[in-house]
Tab-separated table of C-alpha atoms and ligand atoms in Angstrom:
chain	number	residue	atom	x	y	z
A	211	UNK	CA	0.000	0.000	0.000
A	212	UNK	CA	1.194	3.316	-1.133
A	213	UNK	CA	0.802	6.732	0.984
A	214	UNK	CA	-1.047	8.361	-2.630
A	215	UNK	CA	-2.537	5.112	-3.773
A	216	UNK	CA	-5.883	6.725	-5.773
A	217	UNK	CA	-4.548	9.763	-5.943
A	218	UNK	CA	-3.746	11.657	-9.648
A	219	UNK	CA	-1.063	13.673	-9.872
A	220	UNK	CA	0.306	16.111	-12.224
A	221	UNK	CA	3.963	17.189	-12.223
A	222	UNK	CA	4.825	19.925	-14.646
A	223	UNK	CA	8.304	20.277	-16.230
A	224	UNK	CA	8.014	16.454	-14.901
A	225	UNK	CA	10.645	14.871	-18.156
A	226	UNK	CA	14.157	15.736	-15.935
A	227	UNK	CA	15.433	16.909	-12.727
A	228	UNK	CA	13.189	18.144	-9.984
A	229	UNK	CA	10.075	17.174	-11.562
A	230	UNK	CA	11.419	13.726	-12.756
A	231	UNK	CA	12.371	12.933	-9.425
A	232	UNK	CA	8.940	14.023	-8.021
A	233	UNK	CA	7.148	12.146	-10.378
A	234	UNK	CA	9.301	8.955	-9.973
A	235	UNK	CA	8.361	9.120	-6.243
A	236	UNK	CA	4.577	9.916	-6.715
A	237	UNK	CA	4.378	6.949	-9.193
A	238	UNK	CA	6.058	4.814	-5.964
A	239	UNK	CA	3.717	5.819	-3.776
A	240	UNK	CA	1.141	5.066	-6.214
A	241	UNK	CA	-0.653	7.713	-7.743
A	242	UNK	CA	-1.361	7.808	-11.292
A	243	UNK	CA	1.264	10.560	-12.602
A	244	UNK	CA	0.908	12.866	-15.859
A	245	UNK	CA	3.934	13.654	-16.560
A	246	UNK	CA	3.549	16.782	-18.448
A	247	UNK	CA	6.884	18.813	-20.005
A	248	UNK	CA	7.233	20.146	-23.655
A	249	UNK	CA	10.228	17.105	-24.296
A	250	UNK	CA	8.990	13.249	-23.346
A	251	UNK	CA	13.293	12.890	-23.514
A	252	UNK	CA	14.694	13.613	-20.091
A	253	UNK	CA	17.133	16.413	-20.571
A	254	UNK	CA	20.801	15.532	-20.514
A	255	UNK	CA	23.133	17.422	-18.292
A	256	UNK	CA	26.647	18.365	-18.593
A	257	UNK	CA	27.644	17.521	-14.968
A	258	UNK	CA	24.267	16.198	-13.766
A	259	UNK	CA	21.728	13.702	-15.092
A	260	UNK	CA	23.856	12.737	-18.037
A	261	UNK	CA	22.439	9.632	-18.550
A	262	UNK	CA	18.983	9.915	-17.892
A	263	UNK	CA	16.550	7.021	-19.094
A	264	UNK	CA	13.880	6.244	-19.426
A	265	UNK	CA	11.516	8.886	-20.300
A	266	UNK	CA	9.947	9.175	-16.783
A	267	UNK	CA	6.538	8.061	-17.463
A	268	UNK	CA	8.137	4.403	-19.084
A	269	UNK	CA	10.494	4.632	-15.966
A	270	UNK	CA	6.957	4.750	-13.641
A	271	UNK	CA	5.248	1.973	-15.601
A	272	UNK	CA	8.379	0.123	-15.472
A	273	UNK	CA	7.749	0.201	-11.776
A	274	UNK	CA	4.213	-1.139	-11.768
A	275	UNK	CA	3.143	2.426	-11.274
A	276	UNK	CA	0.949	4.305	-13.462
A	277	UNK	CA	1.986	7.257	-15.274
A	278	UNK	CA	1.480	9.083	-19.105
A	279	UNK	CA	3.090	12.001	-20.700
A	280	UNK	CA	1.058	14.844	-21.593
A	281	UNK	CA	3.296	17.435	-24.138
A	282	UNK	CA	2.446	20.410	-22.681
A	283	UNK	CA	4.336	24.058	-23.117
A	284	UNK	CA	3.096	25.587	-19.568
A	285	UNK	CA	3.629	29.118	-21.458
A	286	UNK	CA	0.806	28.123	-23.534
A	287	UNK	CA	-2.523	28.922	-21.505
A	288	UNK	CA	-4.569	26.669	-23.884
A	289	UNK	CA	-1.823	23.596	-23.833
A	290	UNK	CA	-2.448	24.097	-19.674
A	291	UNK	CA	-6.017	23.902	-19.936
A	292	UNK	CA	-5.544	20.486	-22.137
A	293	UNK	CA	-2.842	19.463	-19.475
A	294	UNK	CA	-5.320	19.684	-17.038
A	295	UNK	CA	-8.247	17.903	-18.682
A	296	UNK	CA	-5.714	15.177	-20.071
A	297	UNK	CA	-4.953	13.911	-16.801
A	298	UNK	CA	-8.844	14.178	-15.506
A	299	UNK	CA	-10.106	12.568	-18.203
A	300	UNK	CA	-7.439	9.560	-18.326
A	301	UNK	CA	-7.113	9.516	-14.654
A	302	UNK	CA	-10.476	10.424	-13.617
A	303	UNK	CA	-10.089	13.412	-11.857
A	304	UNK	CA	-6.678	16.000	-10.447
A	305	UNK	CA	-6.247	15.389	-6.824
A	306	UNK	CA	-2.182	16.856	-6.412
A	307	UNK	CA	-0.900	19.408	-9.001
A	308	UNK	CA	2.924	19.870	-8.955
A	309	UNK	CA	4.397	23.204	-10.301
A	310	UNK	CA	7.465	22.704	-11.463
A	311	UNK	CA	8.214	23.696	-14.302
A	312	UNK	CA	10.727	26.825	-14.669
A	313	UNK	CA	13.568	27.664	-16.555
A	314	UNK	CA	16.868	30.623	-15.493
A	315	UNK	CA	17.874	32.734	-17.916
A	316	UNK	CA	21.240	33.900	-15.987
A	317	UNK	CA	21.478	37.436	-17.240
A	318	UNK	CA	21.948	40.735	-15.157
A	319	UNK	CA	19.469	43.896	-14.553
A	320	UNK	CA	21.031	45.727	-16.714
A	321	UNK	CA	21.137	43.121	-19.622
A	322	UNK	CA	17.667	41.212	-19.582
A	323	UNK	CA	15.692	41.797	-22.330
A	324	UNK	CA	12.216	42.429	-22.435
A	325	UNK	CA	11.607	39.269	-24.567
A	326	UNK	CA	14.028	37.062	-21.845
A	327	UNK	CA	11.603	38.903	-19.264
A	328	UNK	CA	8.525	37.391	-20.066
A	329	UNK	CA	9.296	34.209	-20.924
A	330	UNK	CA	10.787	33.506	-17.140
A	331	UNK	CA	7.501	35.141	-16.022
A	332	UNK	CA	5.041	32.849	-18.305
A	333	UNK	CA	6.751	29.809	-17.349
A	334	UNK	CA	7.894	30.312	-13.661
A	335	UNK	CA	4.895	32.595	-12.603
A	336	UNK	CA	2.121	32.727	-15.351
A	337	UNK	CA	1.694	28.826	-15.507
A	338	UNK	CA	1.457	27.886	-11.712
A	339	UNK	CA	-1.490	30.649	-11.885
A	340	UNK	CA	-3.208	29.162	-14.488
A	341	UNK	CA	-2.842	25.857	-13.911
A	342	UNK	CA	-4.067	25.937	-10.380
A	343	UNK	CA	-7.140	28.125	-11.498
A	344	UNK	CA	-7.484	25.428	-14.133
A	345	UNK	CA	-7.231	22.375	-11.695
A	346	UNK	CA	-9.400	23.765	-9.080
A	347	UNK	CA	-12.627	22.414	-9.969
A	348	UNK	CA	-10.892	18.780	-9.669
A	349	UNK	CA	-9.002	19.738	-6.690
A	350	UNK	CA	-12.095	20.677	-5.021
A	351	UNK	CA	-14.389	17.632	-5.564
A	352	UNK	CA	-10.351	15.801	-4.289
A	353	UNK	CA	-10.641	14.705	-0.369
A	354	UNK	CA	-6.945	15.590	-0.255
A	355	UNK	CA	-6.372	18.657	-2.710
A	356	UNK	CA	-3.198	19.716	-3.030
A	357	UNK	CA	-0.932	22.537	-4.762
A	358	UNK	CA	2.816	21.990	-4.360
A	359	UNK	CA	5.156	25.269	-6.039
A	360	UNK	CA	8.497	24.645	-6.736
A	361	UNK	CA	9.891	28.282	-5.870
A	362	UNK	CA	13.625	28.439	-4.927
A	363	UNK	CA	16.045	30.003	-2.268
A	364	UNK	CA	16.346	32.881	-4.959
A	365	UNK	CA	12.763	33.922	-3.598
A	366	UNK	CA	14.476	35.476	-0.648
A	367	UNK	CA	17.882	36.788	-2.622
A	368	UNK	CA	18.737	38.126	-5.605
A	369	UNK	CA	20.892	36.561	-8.100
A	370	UNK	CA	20.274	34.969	-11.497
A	371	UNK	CA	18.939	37.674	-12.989
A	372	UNK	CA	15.634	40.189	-12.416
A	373	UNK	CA	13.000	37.594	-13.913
A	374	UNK	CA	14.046	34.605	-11.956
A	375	UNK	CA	14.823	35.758	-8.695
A	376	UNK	CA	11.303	38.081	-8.970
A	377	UNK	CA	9.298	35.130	-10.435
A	378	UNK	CA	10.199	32.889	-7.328
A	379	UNK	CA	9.507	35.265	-4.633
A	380	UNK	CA	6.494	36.240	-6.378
A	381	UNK	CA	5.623	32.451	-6.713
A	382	UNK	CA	6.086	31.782	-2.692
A	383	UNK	CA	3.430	34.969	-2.337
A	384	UNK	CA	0.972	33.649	-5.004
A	385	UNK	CA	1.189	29.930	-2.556
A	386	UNK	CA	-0.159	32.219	0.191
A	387	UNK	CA	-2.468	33.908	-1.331
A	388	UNK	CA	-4.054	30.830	-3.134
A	389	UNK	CA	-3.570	28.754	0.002
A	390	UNK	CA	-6.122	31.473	1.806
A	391	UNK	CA	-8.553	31.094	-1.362
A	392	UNK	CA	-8.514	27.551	-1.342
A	393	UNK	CA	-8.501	26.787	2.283
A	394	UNK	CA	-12.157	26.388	2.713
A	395	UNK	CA	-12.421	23.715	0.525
A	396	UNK	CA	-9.968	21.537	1.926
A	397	UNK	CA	-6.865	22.238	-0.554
A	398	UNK	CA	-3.797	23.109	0.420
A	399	UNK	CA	-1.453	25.393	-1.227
A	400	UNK	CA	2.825	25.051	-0.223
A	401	UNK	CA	5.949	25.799	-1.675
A	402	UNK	CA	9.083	24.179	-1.765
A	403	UNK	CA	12.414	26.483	-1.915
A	404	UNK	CA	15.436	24.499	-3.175
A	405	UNK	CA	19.096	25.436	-2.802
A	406	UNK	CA	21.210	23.813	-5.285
A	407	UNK	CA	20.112	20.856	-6.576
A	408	UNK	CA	22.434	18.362	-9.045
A	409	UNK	CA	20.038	18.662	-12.460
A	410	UNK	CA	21.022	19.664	-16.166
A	411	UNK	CA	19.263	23.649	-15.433
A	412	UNK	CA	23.061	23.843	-13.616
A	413	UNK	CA	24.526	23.314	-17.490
A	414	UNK	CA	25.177	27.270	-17.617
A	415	UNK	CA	27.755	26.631	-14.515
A	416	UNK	CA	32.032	26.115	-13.965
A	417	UNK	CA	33.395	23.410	-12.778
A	418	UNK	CA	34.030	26.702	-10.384
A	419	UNK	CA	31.357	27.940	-9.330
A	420	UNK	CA	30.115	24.129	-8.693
A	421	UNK	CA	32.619	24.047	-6.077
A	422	UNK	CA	31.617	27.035	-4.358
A	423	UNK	CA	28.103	25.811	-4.224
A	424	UNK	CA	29.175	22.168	-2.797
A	425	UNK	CA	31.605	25.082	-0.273
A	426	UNK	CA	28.473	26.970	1.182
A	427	UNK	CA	26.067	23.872	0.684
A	428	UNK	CA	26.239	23.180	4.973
A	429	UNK	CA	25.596	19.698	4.692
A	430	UNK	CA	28.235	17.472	3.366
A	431	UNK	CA	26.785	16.743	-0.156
A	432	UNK	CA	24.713	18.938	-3.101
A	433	UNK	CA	21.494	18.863	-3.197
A	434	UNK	CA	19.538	15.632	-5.164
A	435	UNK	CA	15.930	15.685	-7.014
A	436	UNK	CA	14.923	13.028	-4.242
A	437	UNK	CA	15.739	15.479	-2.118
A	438	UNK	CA	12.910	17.613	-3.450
A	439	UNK	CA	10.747	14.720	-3.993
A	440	UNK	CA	10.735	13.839	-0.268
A	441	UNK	CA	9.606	17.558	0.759
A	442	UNK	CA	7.070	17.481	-2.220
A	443	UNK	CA	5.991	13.546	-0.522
A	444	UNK	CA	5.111	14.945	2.621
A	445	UNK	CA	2.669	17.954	1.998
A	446	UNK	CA	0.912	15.343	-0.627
A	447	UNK	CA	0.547	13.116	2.293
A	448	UNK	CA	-2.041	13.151	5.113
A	449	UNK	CA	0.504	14.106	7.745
A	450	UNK	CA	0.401	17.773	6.145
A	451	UNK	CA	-3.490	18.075	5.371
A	452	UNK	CA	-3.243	20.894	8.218
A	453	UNK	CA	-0.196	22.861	6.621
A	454	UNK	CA	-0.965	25.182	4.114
A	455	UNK	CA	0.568	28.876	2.656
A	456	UNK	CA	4.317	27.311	3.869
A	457	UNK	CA	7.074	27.625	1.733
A	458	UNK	CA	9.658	25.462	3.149
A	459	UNK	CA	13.523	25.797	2.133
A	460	UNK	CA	15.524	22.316	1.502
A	461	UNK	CA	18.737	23.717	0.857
A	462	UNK	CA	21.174	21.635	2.771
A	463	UNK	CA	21.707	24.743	4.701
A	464	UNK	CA	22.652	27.194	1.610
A	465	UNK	CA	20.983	30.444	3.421
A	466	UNK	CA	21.170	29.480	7.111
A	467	UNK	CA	23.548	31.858	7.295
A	468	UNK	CA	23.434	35.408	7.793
B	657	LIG	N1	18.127	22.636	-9.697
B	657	LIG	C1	18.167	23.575	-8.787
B	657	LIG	O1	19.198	23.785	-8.134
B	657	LIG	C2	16.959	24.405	-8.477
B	657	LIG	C3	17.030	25.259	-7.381
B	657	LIG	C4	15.912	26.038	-7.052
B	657	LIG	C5	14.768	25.937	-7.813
B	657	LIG	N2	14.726	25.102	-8.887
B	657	LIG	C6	13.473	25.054	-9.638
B	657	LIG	O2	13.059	23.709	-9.773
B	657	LIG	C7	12.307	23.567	-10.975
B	657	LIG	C8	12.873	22.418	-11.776
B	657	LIG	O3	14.222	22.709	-12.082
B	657	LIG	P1	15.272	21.603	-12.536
B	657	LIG	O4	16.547	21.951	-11.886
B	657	LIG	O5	14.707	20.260	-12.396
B	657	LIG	O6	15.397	21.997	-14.091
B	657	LIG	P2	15.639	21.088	-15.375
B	657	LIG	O7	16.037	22.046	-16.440
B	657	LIG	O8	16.558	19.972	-15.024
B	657	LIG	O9	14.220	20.495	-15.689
B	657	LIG	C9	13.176	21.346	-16.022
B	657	LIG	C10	12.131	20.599	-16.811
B	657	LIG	O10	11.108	21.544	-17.147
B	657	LIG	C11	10.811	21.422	-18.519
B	657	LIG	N3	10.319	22.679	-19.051
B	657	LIG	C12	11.023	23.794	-19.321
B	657	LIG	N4	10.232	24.720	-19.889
B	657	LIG	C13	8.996	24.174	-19.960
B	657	LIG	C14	7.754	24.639	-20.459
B	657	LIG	N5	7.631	25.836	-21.037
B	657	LIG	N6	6.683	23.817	-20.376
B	657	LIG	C15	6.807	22.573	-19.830
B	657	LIG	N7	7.962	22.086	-19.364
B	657	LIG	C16	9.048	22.878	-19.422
B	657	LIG	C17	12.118	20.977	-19.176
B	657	LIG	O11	11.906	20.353	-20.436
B	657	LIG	C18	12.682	20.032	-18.128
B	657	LIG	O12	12.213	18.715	-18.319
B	657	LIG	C19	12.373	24.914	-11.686
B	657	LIG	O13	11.200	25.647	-11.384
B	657	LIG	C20	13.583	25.577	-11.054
B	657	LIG	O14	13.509	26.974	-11.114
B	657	LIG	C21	15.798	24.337	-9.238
C-alpha cells in the first residue's frame, strides 16, 4: 500500500530533474502521474543527469506504477487547460498538481531583455497561476487537494537575474495567497524552496562555481531531485493536510547563514 494510492497527480516540467524525481516518487507511492513537459526525452546534463533514461513516465510503468506524458508548453494557456483535462479525463479526476516547471535565464538587470523577461515570467509565474485556477474544480471535488510550487532560495535573494529571482519570490506569495482562497475547501497550497540541486538547469555553470556551491552547501553533499521529492511527498501526504501557505527551504543549509 502506497501513501497516494488513488490519488492523480500532475507534475509539470516532470521529463528531468526536480520534476522527474517528483514524479518517480509519486508513481512509488502510487498515484497515477501525468507527466507533463514540452520534451517526453529527459534532458541531458553536462555535470548532472547525463544519462537519464527512461523517459519518466516508461520509468513509472516500469515500476508497476501508473503514469502518461502529456506534451504540454506551460507558457501556452490553452496547452495548460488540455494538461489539465488530459490527466482528468485519463485519470479520472486532479487530486495533487505539482508546479514545477521553470527555466533561469542567468542574465543581469542591466542586460535582460524584455523578450528574456517574459518568458521567465510565463513559465515560472504565469503557468502555476493558471494551472491551479485550471485544476481547481478537480481539486475541489479531491478529499486531499493539493498545490505543491516549486519556488527556490532565490525567492528570498537576488541573483540569477531580475526575472528569476522576482518570479520565485512572487511564486512563494501567489502559494499564500491561493492557500487562503482555497482553504475552505480543503486544498492546500505550499511551496518548496530548493538550494542547489544536481540537475542539467546547472549546465550554464564552472566546474568553479560548482565548487563554491558544494563550499556553502552546509551539509556534506549537493542537493539531489529526491531530495525535493521527499519535501514534495510529505505535503501530498495526510501528515500535512493541516499545513498550508508554507514555503519550506531544503537547501542543505545554503541560506542558514546570515
Ligand atoms: N536545480 C536547482 O538547483 C533548483 C534550485 C531552485 C529551484 N529550482 C526550480 O526547480 C524547478 C525544476 O528545475 P530543474 O533543476 O529540475 O530543471 P531542469 O532544467 O533539469 O528540468 C526542467 C524541466 O522543465 C521542462 N520545461 C522547461 N520549460 C517548460 C515549459 N515551457 N513547459 C513545460 N515544461 C518545461 C524541461 O523540459 C525540463 O524537463 C524549476 O522551477 C527551477 O527553477 C531548481
Amino acid at each position: 500500500m502506497g501513501t497516494l494510492d488513488g490519488r492523480v497527480a500532475i507534475v509539470t516540467g516532470g521529463s528531468s530533474g526536480i520534476g522527474r524525481g517528483i514524479a518517480i516518487a509519486f508513481g512509488r507511492a502510487g498515484a497515477s502521474v501525468a507527466v507533463a513537459d514540452v520534451q517526453e526525452e529527459p534532458r541531458r546534463g553536462k555535470y548532472h543527469e547525463t544519462e537519464p533514461r527512461p523517459p519518466t513516465a516508461d520509468r513509472i510503468d516500469g515500476e508497476g506504477g501508473t503514469a502518461a506524458f502529456v506534451a504540454t508548453d506551460v507558457s501556452r494557456p490553452e496547452q495548460i487547460e488540455r494538461m489539465v483535462a488530459f490527466a482528468a479525463d485519463r485519470f479520472g479526476g486532479v487530486d495533487i498538481l505539482v508546479n514545477n516547471a521553470g527555466i533561469g535565464i542567468v542574465t543581469t538587470a542591466d542586460r535582460q531583455t524584455d523578450e528574456e523577461w517574459q518568458r521567465v515570467i510565463d513559465i515560472n509565474l504565469r503557468a502555476p497561476f493558471l494551472a491551479t485556477r485550471g485544476a481547481v474544480p478537480y481539486l475541489r471535488a479531491s478529499a486531499h487537494g493539493r498545490v505543491i510550487n516549486i519556488a527556490s532560495v532565490h525567492a528570498f535573494g537576488g541573483s540569477s537575474g531580475p526575472a528569476y529571482a522576482s518570479s520565485k519570490a512572487a511564486l512563494v506569495n501567489m502559494t499564500r495567497d491561493a492557500a487562503l482562497a482555497l482553504g475552505r475547501d480543503g486544498i492546500t497550497v505550499n511551496a518548496i524552496c530548493p538550494g542547489y540541486i544536481e540537475t542539467p538547469i546547472q549546465d550554464y555553470l564552472t566546474p568553479q562555481d560548482i565548487d563554491d556551491m558544494r563550499d556553502r552547501t552546509v551539509l556534506p553533499r549537493l542537493g539531489k531531485p529526491r531530495d525535493i521529492a521527499h519535501a514534495a511527498l510529505f505535503f501530498a501526504s495526510e501528515e500535512a493536510e493541516w499545513i498550508t501557505g508554507a514555503a519550506l527551504v531544503v537547501d542543505g543549509g545554503l541560506i542558514a547563514s546570515i
